[in-house]
């Protein structure tokens, strides 16, 4: 089949430094190329420091646990003063109690569902599915890897892990590398020359247009569609800075063999972070929360996103013209800013394409994809995390508004309620701090102190439950959880009126900025009006 301009087919076995093989086997490294193992990609696990991990005997970490214990004791002692607390509770309106009860019971429901899935449902399902698939393989594995300015060591780590896992699985495979520079092409040439490959792996290189990830994915998926892979094939969408765990395909693909109605699955995530301990802890907390939420949702065979870092799809789904068009040209019509295309959030578009077709989705918690994460260059934690949350939360709001319109019949009742909860949480999460501020001004300043004690203790419990499910914990988690919830809620209210504002941090592409002056001014006024309305409602609650 002829290649498109900017597309080249590389034969892993044609280089003189490699040697052809007729059967599938392990990938053999022949050069002196540094290859990172998965153990080296877990520096934040509580393992031996000699392996690059973090030990509980580390003085800053130990001091953090001591400080956290002191704060917990102080908060508990303050809140256990029943006479003072009872006096203060008289000033707290019953409506806030109902809101708090709903928020914490909803979180408790997610933890309970996640525990059922992780401890009961998934282990039994995994044993049954993997035992039943022994000796069987999907007919073909397709992989699309999108890379943009990835560091050399990370680039090599990603592809070496991918090639090794494809060879270990043993099915014919097509790898499409969507790259941006000649350097990437030379790195791939070097890697192909440094390994002994099985005969069934085809390598295709495509150069991206440089206008975002969506067009690169569209080009790659159309290339797969032209190849007309056998029915039952599976396609992996992989970010160019994510390393797949050895044995990932062996563990994941049997689920497609066992259930012909399964459309897609995603896996557990972890990160290697370049930055200080605060940003590393923030990433690990976010992945722990994701693990709990995905596990809870997977009980209903639906998810809230098919993570772009690493997800697997039934090939028939991703080569459909409607799917490819949505990935490339997805957008929305906003009542304030008119029609605009989505720049980011391709994984949300993929999720929506399957959700509206009532396709079954699954979360595989015992397979990990490890990403190289870092805050935007030149930014501190507060500004850098805000820029990232701006992108993530914007993607969520843009996709969830239309998913909510599909209704419980299409989404599934529990999934639909989760989408609705995400829409409401941006306001309900702000009721507590606003109410505490009002009561501290109108009743007693002591109210603010008791509120801080409640936040410290409740977030410690929530962070501890996340850590219990995740298998790791950091003393900064309770503080970062409060930061995520309150500052994240404020950001969501900001973005709700500015859905057209989008940016790719790595590529430096920004849309919806100063060119829409009138819309931005209107958005600012409406946002202030909404916050004033929230403050007024809470004030009325406190006055009753």
XYZ file of C-alpha atoms in Angstrom, residues 266-270 284-296 305-311 363 466 470:
28
model
C -7.879 2.017 30.302
C -5.424 1.186 33.059
C -3.830 2.449 36.230
C -1.439 5.393 35.871
C 1.664 6.536 37.707
C 0.588 11.015 43.011
C -2.544 12.267 44.808
C -4.303 12.900 41.503
C -3.465 9.391 40.308
C -4.704 7.917 43.585
C -8.017 9.776 43.218
C -8.240 8.611 39.606
C -7.666 5.009 40.713
C -10.575 5.159 43.171
C -12.952 6.909 40.759
C -12.160 4.592 37.832
C -12.601 1.519 40.025
C -15.969 2.773 41.256
C -12.723 9.295 30.364
C -10.581 6.976 28.268
C -7.242 8.404 29.291
C -5.140 9.613 26.384
C -1.920 8.512 28.038
C -2.692 4.847 27.431
C -5.966 3.215 26.444
C -10.748 -0.173 34.053
C -7.191 7.270 48.730
C -3.508 3.402 45.987
